[in-house]
CSV table of C-alpha atoms and ligand atoms in Angstrom, one decimal:
chain,number,residue,atom,x,y,z
A,1,UNK,CA,43.8,-10.9,-5.7
A,2,UNK,CA,41.1,-13.3,-6.9
A,3,UNK,CA,37.9,-12.8,-5.1
A,4,UNK,CA,37.6,-16.5,-4.4
A,5,UNK,CA,41.0,-16.5,-2.8
A,6,UNK,CA,40.2,-13.5,-0.7
A,7,UNK,CA,37.0,-14.9,0.7
A,8,UNK,CA,38.7,-18.2,1.4
A,9,UNK,CA,41.6,-16.5,3.2
A,10,UNK,CA,39.3,-14.3,5.3
A,11,UNK,CA,36.8,-17.0,6.2
A,12,UNK,CA,38.7,-20.3,6.2
A,13,UNK,CA,42.5,-20.4,5.7
A,14,UNK,CA,44.5,-21.7,8.6
A,15,UNK,CA,41.4,-22.8,10.6
A,16,UNK,CA,41.6,-26.4,11.7
A,17,UNK,CA,38.1,-27.2,12.9
A,18,UNK,CA,38.9,-30.8,13.7
A,19,UNK,CA,41.3,-29.5,16.3
A,20,UNK,CA,38.7,-27.2,17.8
A,21,UNK,CA,35.7,-29.4,18.7
A,22,UNK,CA,34.3,-28.7,15.2
A,23,UNK,CA,33.3,-25.3,16.5
A,24,UNK,CA,32.5,-22.9,13.6
A,25,UNK,CA,34.5,-20.2,15.3
A,26,UNK,CA,37.9,-21.4,16.3
A,27,UNK,CA,38.4,-21.3,20.1
A,28,UNK,CA,40.9,-19.0,21.7
A,29,UNK,CA,43.9,-21.0,22.9
A,30,UNK,CA,44.5,-18.8,25.9
A,31,UNK,CA,47.4,-20.8,27.2
A,32,UNK,CA,50.9,-19.6,28.0
A,33,UNK,CA,52.6,-23.0,27.7
A,34,UNK,CA,52.0,-26.4,26.1
A,35,UNK,CA,52.7,-29.8,27.5
A,36,UNK,CA,54.4,-32.9,25.9
A,37,UNK,CA,54.1,-36.5,27.1
A,38,UNK,CA,57.7,-37.6,26.9
A,39,UNK,CA,61.2,-36.1,27.1
A,40,UNK,CA,61.7,-36.9,23.4
A,41,UNK,CA,58.5,-35.1,22.4
A,42,UNK,CA,59.5,-32.1,24.5
A,43,UNK,CA,62.9,-32.1,23.0
A,44,UNK,CA,61.4,-32.1,19.5
A,45,UNK,CA,59.1,-29.2,20.4
A,46,UNK,CA,62.1,-27.2,21.7
A,47,UNK,CA,63.9,-27.8,18.5
A,48,UNK,CA,60.9,-26.5,16.5
A,49,UNK,CA,59.9,-23.6,18.7
A,50,UNK,CA,59.0,-21.5,15.7
A,51,UNK,CA,56.5,-24.0,14.3
A,52,UNK,CA,55.0,-25.9,17.2
A,53,UNK,CA,53.4,-24.5,20.4
A,54,UNK,CA,55.9,-24.7,23.3
A,55,UNK,CA,55.5,-21.3,24.9
A,56,UNK,CA,53.2,-18.5,23.7
A,57,UNK,CA,55.9,-15.9,23.3
A,58,UNK,CA,57.0,-18.0,20.3
A,59,UNK,CA,54.1,-20.0,18.7
A,60,UNK,CA,50.5,-20.1,19.7
A,61,UNK,CA,47.8,-22.0,17.8
A,62,UNK,CA,45.3,-19.0,17.7
A,63,UNK,CA,48.1,-16.6,16.6
A,64,UNK,CA,49.3,-19.2,14.0
A,65,UNK,CA,45.9,-19.1,12.2
A,66,UNK,CA,46.0,-15.4,11.9
A,67,UNK,CA,49.6,-15.4,10.7
A,68,UNK,CA,48.6,-17.6,7.8
A,69,UNK,CA,45.8,-15.3,6.8
A,70,UNK,CA,47.9,-12.2,7.0
A,71,UNK,CA,50.8,-13.7,5.0
A,72,UNK,CA,48.4,-14.8,2.3
A,73,UNK,CA,46.7,-11.4,2.2
A,74,UNK,CA,50.1,-9.7,1.6
A,75,UNK,CA,51.3,-12.3,-0.9
A,76,UNK,CA,54.1,-13.2,1.5
A,77,UNK,CA,55.5,-16.5,2.5
A,78,UNK,CA,55.1,-15.8,6.2
A,79,UNK,CA,54.0,-13.1,8.7
A,80,UNK,CA,54.5,-12.4,12.4
A,81,UNK,CA,52.0,-10.8,14.7
A,82,UNK,CA,53.0,-8.2,17.2
A,83,UNK,CA,51.5,-6.4,20.2
A,84,UNK,CA,51.4,-3.1,18.1
A,85,UNK,CA,52.3,-1.8,14.7
A,86,UNK,CA,55.2,0.1,16.2
A,87,UNK,CA,56.5,-3.2,17.6
A,88,UNK,CA,56.3,-4.8,14.2
A,89,UNK,CA,58.2,-1.9,12.6
A,90,UNK,CA,60.8,-1.8,15.3
A,91,UNK,CA,61.5,-5.5,15.1
A,92,UNK,CA,61.6,-5.4,11.3
A,93,UNK,CA,64.2,-2.6,11.4
A,94,UNK,CA,66.3,-3.8,14.4
A,95,UNK,CA,66.6,-7.3,12.9
A,96,UNK,CA,68.5,-6.1,9.8
A,97,UNK,CA,70.9,-3.4,11.1
A,98,UNK,CA,73.9,-3.2,13.4
A,99,UNK,CA,76.1,-0.4,14.7
A,100,UNK,CA,77.7,1.5,11.8
A,101,UNK,CA,74.9,0.8,9.4
A,102,UNK,CA,72.8,3.6,7.7
A,103,UNK,CA,69.1,3.7,6.9
A,104,UNK,CA,67.3,5.9,4.3
A,105,UNK,CA,63.8,6.7,5.4
A,106,UNK,CA,61.0,8.6,3.7
A,107,UNK,CA,60.3,12.0,5.2
A,108,UNK,CA,57.4,12.3,7.8
A,109,UNK,CA,56.8,8.7,8.5
A,110,UNK,CA,54.6,7.6,11.4
A,111,UNK,CA,55.7,9.5,14.5
A,112,UNK,CA,57.0,6.5,16.4
A,113,UNK,CA,59.0,5.4,13.3
A,114,UNK,CA,60.7,8.8,13.5
A,115,UNK,CA,61.4,8.3,17.2
A,116,UNK,CA,62.8,4.8,16.5
A,117,UNK,CA,65.4,6.4,14.1
A,118,UNK,CA,66.1,9.6,16.0
A,119,UNK,CA,66.0,8.4,19.6
A,120,UNK,CA,66.6,4.7,19.7
A,121,UNK,CA,68.8,3.7,16.8
A,122,UNK,CA,70.9,6.8,17.1
A,123,UNK,CA,72.0,5.6,20.5
A,124,UNK,CA,73.2,2.3,19.1
A,125,UNK,CA,75.2,3.8,16.3
A,126,UNK,CA,72.8,3.3,13.4
A,127,UNK,CA,72.5,6.5,11.3
A,128,UNK,CA,69.8,7.6,9.0
A,129,UNK,CA,68.8,10.2,6.3
A,130,UNK,CA,65.2,11.3,5.7
A,131,UNK,CA,64.4,12.0,2.1
A,132,UNK,CA,61.5,13.5,0.1
A,133,UNK,CA,60.0,10.2,-1.2
A,134,UNK,CA,58.0,11.8,-4.0
A,135,UNK,CA,61.1,11.4,-6.2
A,136,UNK,CA,62.5,7.9,-6.1
A,137,UNK,CA,66.0,9.1,-7.2
A,138,UNK,CA,66.2,10.8,-3.8
A,139,UNK,CA,66.7,7.4,-2.3
A,140,UNK,CA,69.6,6.6,-4.6
A,141,UNK,CA,71.2,10.0,-3.8
A,142,UNK,CA,71.1,9.3,-0.1
A,143,UNK,CA,72.8,5.9,-0.3
A,144,UNK,CA,76.2,5.5,1.4
A,145,UNK,CA,78.5,2.5,1.5
A,146,UNK,CA,76.9,1.6,4.8
A,147,UNK,CA,73.2,1.8,3.7
A,148,UNK,CA,71.4,-1.4,4.6
A,149,UNK,CA,67.7,-0.5,4.6
A,150,UNK,CA,65.1,1.7,3.0
A,151,UNK,CA,62.0,2.5,5.1
A,152,UNK,CA,58.9,3.5,3.2
A,153,UNK,CA,55.4,4.4,4.0
A,154,UNK,CA,53.1,4.9,1.0
A,155,UNK,CA,51.0,6.9,1.4
A,156,UNK,CA,51.8,8.4,4.8
A,157,UNK,CA,48.9,8.8,7.2
A,158,UNK,CA,48.5,12.6,7.4
A,159,UNK,CA,49.5,14.3,4.1
A,160,UNK,CA,49.5,11.1,2.0
A,161,UNK,CA,52.6,11.6,-0.1
A,162,UNK,CA,53.4,8.4,-2.0
A,163,UNK,CA,56.6,6.7,-3.1
A,164,UNK,CA,56.9,4.8,-6.4
A,165,UNK,CA,57.3,1.4,-4.7
A,166,UNK,CA,58.5,-0.3,-7.9
A,167,UNK,CA,61.1,2.3,-8.7
A,168,UNK,CA,62.4,2.6,-5.1
A,169,UNK,CA,62.6,-1.2,-4.7
A,170,UNK,CA,64.5,-1.5,-8.0
A,171,UNK,CA,67.1,1.0,-6.8
A,172,UNK,CA,67.4,-0.9,-3.5
A,173,UNK,CA,67.9,-4.2,-5.3
A,174,UNK,CA,70.7,-2.7,-7.5
A,175,UNK,CA,72.6,-1.9,-4.3
A,176,UNK,CA,71.7,-5.0,-2.2
A,177,UNK,CA,69.6,-2.9,0.2
A,178,UNK,CA,66.6,-4.3,2.0
A,179,UNK,CA,63.2,-2.5,1.8
A,180,UNK,CA,60.5,-2.2,4.5
A,181,UNK,CA,57.1,-0.6,3.7
A,182,UNK,CA,54.4,0.5,6.1
A,183,UNK,CA,51.2,-0.4,4.2
A,184,UNK,CA,48.7,0.5,7.0
A,185,UNK,CA,46.9,3.2,4.9
A,186,UNK,CA,45.9,0.8,2.1
A,187,UNK,CA,45.6,-2.5,3.9
A,188,UNK,CA,46.5,-5.6,1.9
A,189,UNK,CA,43.3,-5.3,0.0
A,190,UNK,CA,44.2,-2.1,-1.9
A,191,UNK,CA,48.0,-2.4,-2.2
A,192,UNK,CA,50.5,-5.3,-2.1
A,193,UNK,CA,54.0,-3.9,-1.8
A,194,UNK,CA,55.6,-7.3,-2.2
A,195,UNK,CA,54.2,-7.6,-5.7
A,196,UNK,CA,56.1,-4.3,-6.5
A,197,UNK,CA,59.4,-5.7,-5.2
A,198,UNK,CA,59.3,-4.7,-1.5
A,199,UNK,CA,60.9,-7.2,0.9
A,200,UNK,CA,59.1,-6.5,4.2
A,201,UNK,CA,55.6,-5.1,4.7
A,202,UNK,CA,54.5,-3.8,8.1
A,203,UNK,CA,50.9,-3.0,9.3
A,204,UNK,CA,49.4,-1.4,12.2
A,205,UNK,CA,46.8,-4.1,12.7
A,206,UNK,CA,45.1,-1.7,15.0
A,207,UNK,CA,43.7,0.2,12.0
A,208,UNK,CA,41.8,-1.6,9.1
A,209,UNK,CA,42.9,-5.2,9.8
A,210,UNK,CA,41.2,-5.4,13.1
A,211,UNK,CA,38.8,-2.6,12.2
A,212,UNK,CA,36.8,-2.4,15.4
A,213,UNK,CA,38.9,0.0,17.6
A,214,UNK,CA,39.2,-2.6,20.3
A,215,UNK,CA,42.7,-4.1,19.8
A,216,UNK,CA,46.2,-2.7,19.3
A,217,UNK,CA,48.3,-5.1,17.2
A,218,UNK,CA,50.8,-5.2,14.4
A,219,UNK,CA,52.0,-7.3,11.5
A,220,UNK,CA,55.3,-7.9,9.7
A,221,UNK,CA,55.2,-10.0,6.4
A,222,UNK,CA,57.9,-11.2,4.1
A,223,UNK,CA,59.9,-14.1,2.8
A,224,UNK,CA,60.4,-17.2,4.9
A,225,UNK,CA,64.1,-16.4,5.4
A,226,UNK,CA,63.5,-12.8,6.5
A,227,UNK,CA,60.6,-13.7,8.8
A,228,UNK,CA,62.6,-16.6,10.3
A,229,UNK,CA,65.5,-14.2,11.0
A,230,UNK,CA,63.2,-11.7,12.7
A,231,UNK,CA,61.6,-14.5,14.8
A,232,UNK,CA,64.9,-16.0,15.9
A,233,UNK,CA,66.2,-12.6,17.0
A,234,UNK,CA,64.2,-9.6,17.9
A,235,UNK,CA,60.7,-11.2,18.0
A,236,UNK,CA,61.7,-13.7,20.7
A,237,UNK,CA,64.1,-11.4,22.5
A,238,UNK,CA,61.9,-8.3,22.7
A,239,UNK,CA,58.8,-10.4,23.1
A,240,UNK,CA,56.3,-7.8,21.8
A,241,UNK,CA,53.6,-10.3,21.2
A,242,UNK,CA,49.8,-9.9,21.1
A,243,UNK,CA,47.7,-12.0,23.6
A,244,UNK,CA,45.9,-15.0,22.0
A,245,UNK,CA,42.6,-13.2,22.7
A,246,UNK,CA,43.7,-10.1,20.8
A,247,UNK,CA,44.8,-12.4,17.9
A,248,UNK,CA,41.4,-14.0,18.0
A,249,UNK,CA,39.7,-10.6,17.9
A,250,UNK,CA,41.8,-9.6,15.0
A,251,UNK,CA,40.7,-12.8,13.2
A,252,UNK,CA,37.1,-11.8,13.9
A,253,UNK,CA,37.8,-8.3,12.5
A,254,UNK,CA,39.3,-9.8,9.3
A,255,UNK,CA,36.0,-11.6,8.5
A,256,UNK,CA,34.6,-8.3,7.4
A,257,UNK,CA,37.7,-6.6,6.0
A,258,UNK,CA,36.6,-6.7,2.4
A,259,UNK,CA,33.1,-5.3,3.1
A,260,UNK,CA,34.6,-2.6,5.5
A,261,UNK,CA,37.3,-1.5,3.0
A,262,UNK,CA,34.9,-1.0,0.1
A,263,UNK,CA,32.3,0.8,2.2
A,264,UNK,CA,35.0,3.1,3.6
A,265,UNK,CA,36.4,3.8,0.1
A,266,UNK,CA,33.0,4.4,-1.4
A,267,UNK,CA,32.0,6.9,1.3
A,268,UNK,CA,35.4,8.6,1.4
A,269,UNK,CA,35.1,9.4,-2.3
A,270,UNK,CA,31.8,11.1,-1.7
A,271,UNK,CA,33.1,13.0,1.3
A,272,UNK,CA,36.3,14.0,-0.4
A,273,UNK,CA,34.4,15.4,-3.4
A,274,UNK,CA,32.0,17.3,-1.2
A,275,UNK,CA,34.9,18.8,0.8
A,276,UNK,CA,36.8,19.7,-2.4
A,277,UNK,CA,33.8,21.8,-3.7
A,278,UNK,CA,33.3,23.6,-0.4
A,279,UNK,CA,34.3,27.3,-0.2
A,280,UNK,CA,35.5,26.9,3.5
A,281,UNK,CA,38.0,24.2,2.4
A,282,UNK,CA,41.3,25.3,0.9
A,283,UNK,CA,42.7,21.9,0.1
A,284,UNK,CA,41.8,18.2,0.3
A,285,UNK,CA,44.5,15.6,0.5
A,286,UNK,CA,43.1,12.3,-0.7
A,287,UNK,CA,45.3,10.4,-3.3
A,288,UNK,CA,42.5,9.5,-5.7
A,289,UNK,CA,41.3,13.1,-6.2
A,290,UNK,CA,42.2,14.7,-9.6
A,291,UNK,CA,43.7,17.6,-7.7
A,292,UNK,CA,46.1,15.3,-5.8
A,293,UNK,CA,49.7,15.9,-7.2
A,294,UNK,CA,50.5,12.1,-7.3
A,295,UNK,CA,47.1,10.9,-8.4
A,296,UNK,CA,48.5,9.0,-11.4
A,297,UNK,CA,50.9,7.1,-9.3
A,298,UNK,CA,48.3,6.4,-6.7
A,299,UNK,CA,45.9,5.0,-9.3
A,300,UNK,CA,48.8,2.9,-10.7
A,301,UNK,CA,49.9,1.2,-7.5
A,302,UNK,CA,46.8,1.2,-5.3
A,303,UNK,CA,43.6,-0.7,-6.3
A,304,UNK,CA,41.4,1.8,-4.4
A,305,UNK,CA,41.9,4.6,-2.0
A,306,UNK,CA,40.5,4.2,1.5
A,307,UNK,CA,38.8,6.3,4.1
A,308,UNK,CA,41.6,8.6,5.5
A,309,UNK,CA,42.1,12.1,4.2
A,310,UNK,CA,43.1,15.6,5.5
A,311,UNK,CA,41.8,19.0,4.7
A,312,UNK,CA,43.0,22.6,5.2
A,313,UNK,CA,40.3,24.7,6.6
A,314,UNK,CA,39.9,28.3,5.4
A,315,UNK,CA,40.0,29.8,8.8
A,316,UNK,CA,41.5,33.2,10.0
A,317,UNK,CA,43.0,31.6,13.0
A,318,UNK,CA,43.3,28.4,15.1
A,319,UNK,CA,40.1,29.4,16.9
A,320,UNK,CA,38.2,29.0,13.6
A,321,UNK,CA,39.6,25.5,13.1
A,322,UNK,CA,38.6,24.6,16.7
A,323,UNK,CA,35.0,25.9,16.2
A,324,UNK,CA,34.7,23.6,13.1
A,325,UNK,CA,36.1,20.6,15.0
A,326,UNK,CA,34.1,21.2,18.2
A,327,UNK,CA,30.9,21.5,16.1
A,328,UNK,CA,31.1,18.1,14.5
A,329,UNK,CA,28.7,15.6,16.0
A,330,UNK,CA,29.1,12.4,14.0
A,331,UNK,CA,32.9,12.4,13.9
A,332,UNK,CA,34.6,11.5,17.2
A,333,UNK,CA,37.7,13.5,18.1
A,334,UNK,CA,40.5,11.0,18.6
A,335,UNK,CA,43.8,9.7,17.4
A,336,UNK,CA,44.0,6.5,15.3
A,337,UNK,CA,41.7,5.5,12.4
A,338,UNK,CA,40.6,2.4,10.5
A,339,UNK,CA,37.8,1.4,12.8
A,340,UNK,CA,34.0,1.4,12.3
A,341,UNK,CA,33.7,5.0,13.6
A,342,UNK,CA,34.4,8.2,11.7
A,343,UNK,CA,37.0,10.4,13.4
A,344,UNK,CA,38.7,13.7,13.2
A,345,UNK,CA,42.1,14.8,14.4
A,346,UNK,CA,43.3,18.4,14.0
A,347,UNK,CA,47.0,19.2,14.0
A,348,UNK,CA,46.0,22.2,16.2
A,349,UNK,CA,45.7,19.6,19.1
A,350,UNK,CA,49.5,19.2,18.9
A,351,UNK,CA,50.2,22.9,19.1
A,352,UNK,CA,50.2,25.9,21.4
A,353,UNK,CA,47.3,27.9,20.1
A,354,UNK,CA,49.1,31.2,20.7
A,355,UNK,CA,52.1,30.0,18.8
A,356,UNK,CA,50.8,27.6,16.2
A,357,UNK,CA,54.0,26.4,14.5
A,358,UNK,CA,55.1,23.0,13.5
A,359,UNK,CA,56.1,20.8,10.6
A,360,UNK,CA,52.4,20.5,9.7
A,361,UNK,CA,50.1,23.5,8.9
A,362,UNK,CA,47.9,24.6,11.9
A,363,UNK,CA,44.8,24.6,9.7
A,364,UNK,CA,45.1,20.9,8.8
A,365,UNK,CA,42.4,18.5,10.0
A,366,UNK,CA,42.6,14.7,9.4
A,367,UNK,CA,39.3,13.1,8.7
A,368,UNK,CA,38.6,9.4,8.8
A,369,UNK,CA,35.5,8.2,7.1
A,370,UNK,CA,34.1,5.1,8.8
A,371,UNK,CA,31.1,2.9,8.2
A,372,UNK,CA,28.3,5.4,8.9
A,373,UNK,CA,25.9,6.6,6.2
A,374,UNK,CA,28.0,9.0,4.1
A,375,UNK,CA,25.1,11.5,3.5
A,376,UNK,CA,24.8,12.0,7.3
A,377,UNK,CA,28.6,12.5,7.5
A,378,UNK,CA,28.4,15.1,4.7
A,379,UNK,CA,25.5,16.9,6.4
A,380,UNK,CA,27.5,17.0,9.6
A,381,UNK,CA,30.6,18.5,7.9
A,382,UNK,CA,28.3,21.0,6.2
A,383,UNK,CA,26.9,22.4,9.4
A,384,UNK,CA,30.3,22.4,11.1
A,385,UNK,CA,32.0,24.2,8.2
A,386,UNK,CA,29.5,27.0,8.7
A,387,UNK,CA,31.1,27.6,12.1
A,388,UNK,CA,34.6,28.3,10.8
B,401,LIG,C1,49.0,3.7,13.8
B,401,LIG,C2,50.1,3.6,12.9
B,401,LIG,C3,51.3,2.9,13.2
B,401,LIG,C4,51.5,2.3,14.6
B,401,LIG,O1,50.7,1.3,14.9
B,401,LIG,P1,50.3,1.0,16.4
B,401,LIG,O2,49.5,-0.2,16.3
B,401,LIG,O3,49.6,2.2,16.9
B,401,LIG,O4,51.6,0.7,17.1
B,401,LIG,C5,52.2,2.8,12.2
B,401,LIG,N1,52.1,3.3,11.0
B,401,LIG,C6,50.9,3.9,10.6
B,401,LIG,C7,50.8,4.5,9.3
B,401,LIG,C8,49.9,4.1,11.6
B,401,LIG,O5,48.8,4.8,11.3
């Protein structure tokens, strides 16, 4: 994306200052409903519920500003805002399948995407197959006559396997199958799946887009027809919307998206290289490292690699991993990522320490590099690794 375009989108696109008292910062239109002076005007508003404010579950002026920015960032014609990333993914999936249909989904997607397929869609007669997405041909092999949708997440947010988005979307097109890609890891700044042939792009806006760890929200972007279809059906019916105030906070967060993303990517590179050279670290998963198995693909389809990585700690047992985690002072222990603050999340937290078994290794620790001074983060990791 052109830098001019980017700074215009983040700072000005969609903002109508004449309609907001010429305030520099657009006001929050914290109103559930909107009034019209005549029956005819009300009738027209009801006919155009997707475009004009009638009731905030449909259109709201503050939300509308942010929708324009997000669509432009993802090179999409339109975008919808949701009350969470999971709501955006669920609405995007539910809108395009019916009983009897089949979905092919990349293995190990975000945990609630797995639950959507295993627990919710299964009950309504929509079947699915999980595939190893590191080989695009696995998607082709899993296609049945009932396959309607491919769900992708590239990279995923714990071990960071990628899918070749161009190759997978080409296979989908050959078979008339729709594609939805969770792009939360890269944000629209570092990867634009629509340019690679993907139909629908989902984001947890909770992560980089808002960037301040104070809002949970989600985004779904795509063509006008697809977004209109989602809006007319699942968006309005399920009603998983953000409040206008949360949309306004998201717009505030977007002002600094470019600066935050580059800071996080610069620092992450330093931290990843430090960790890779450390004797107490067995493995570093970060897609732009030379040692990452899909590094070439990562560099081809992502502009830069952002602040989320995971490591395997060289510990004799879970207690060693826990000593490392408990000793870190500048990384907060928490789920989520993409905010200003550096975080850590050990898979050991999801396991019984006496019986540490699961899909993910017990010695895996996810590290999110936020906006703090990278040398201080590295020094903190150094002292904590000495405790392993
Ligand atoms: C957090 C996350 C989600 C879910 O988003 P919420 O806003 O928490 O509902 C989806 N995908 C990825 C990759 C995530 O990290």
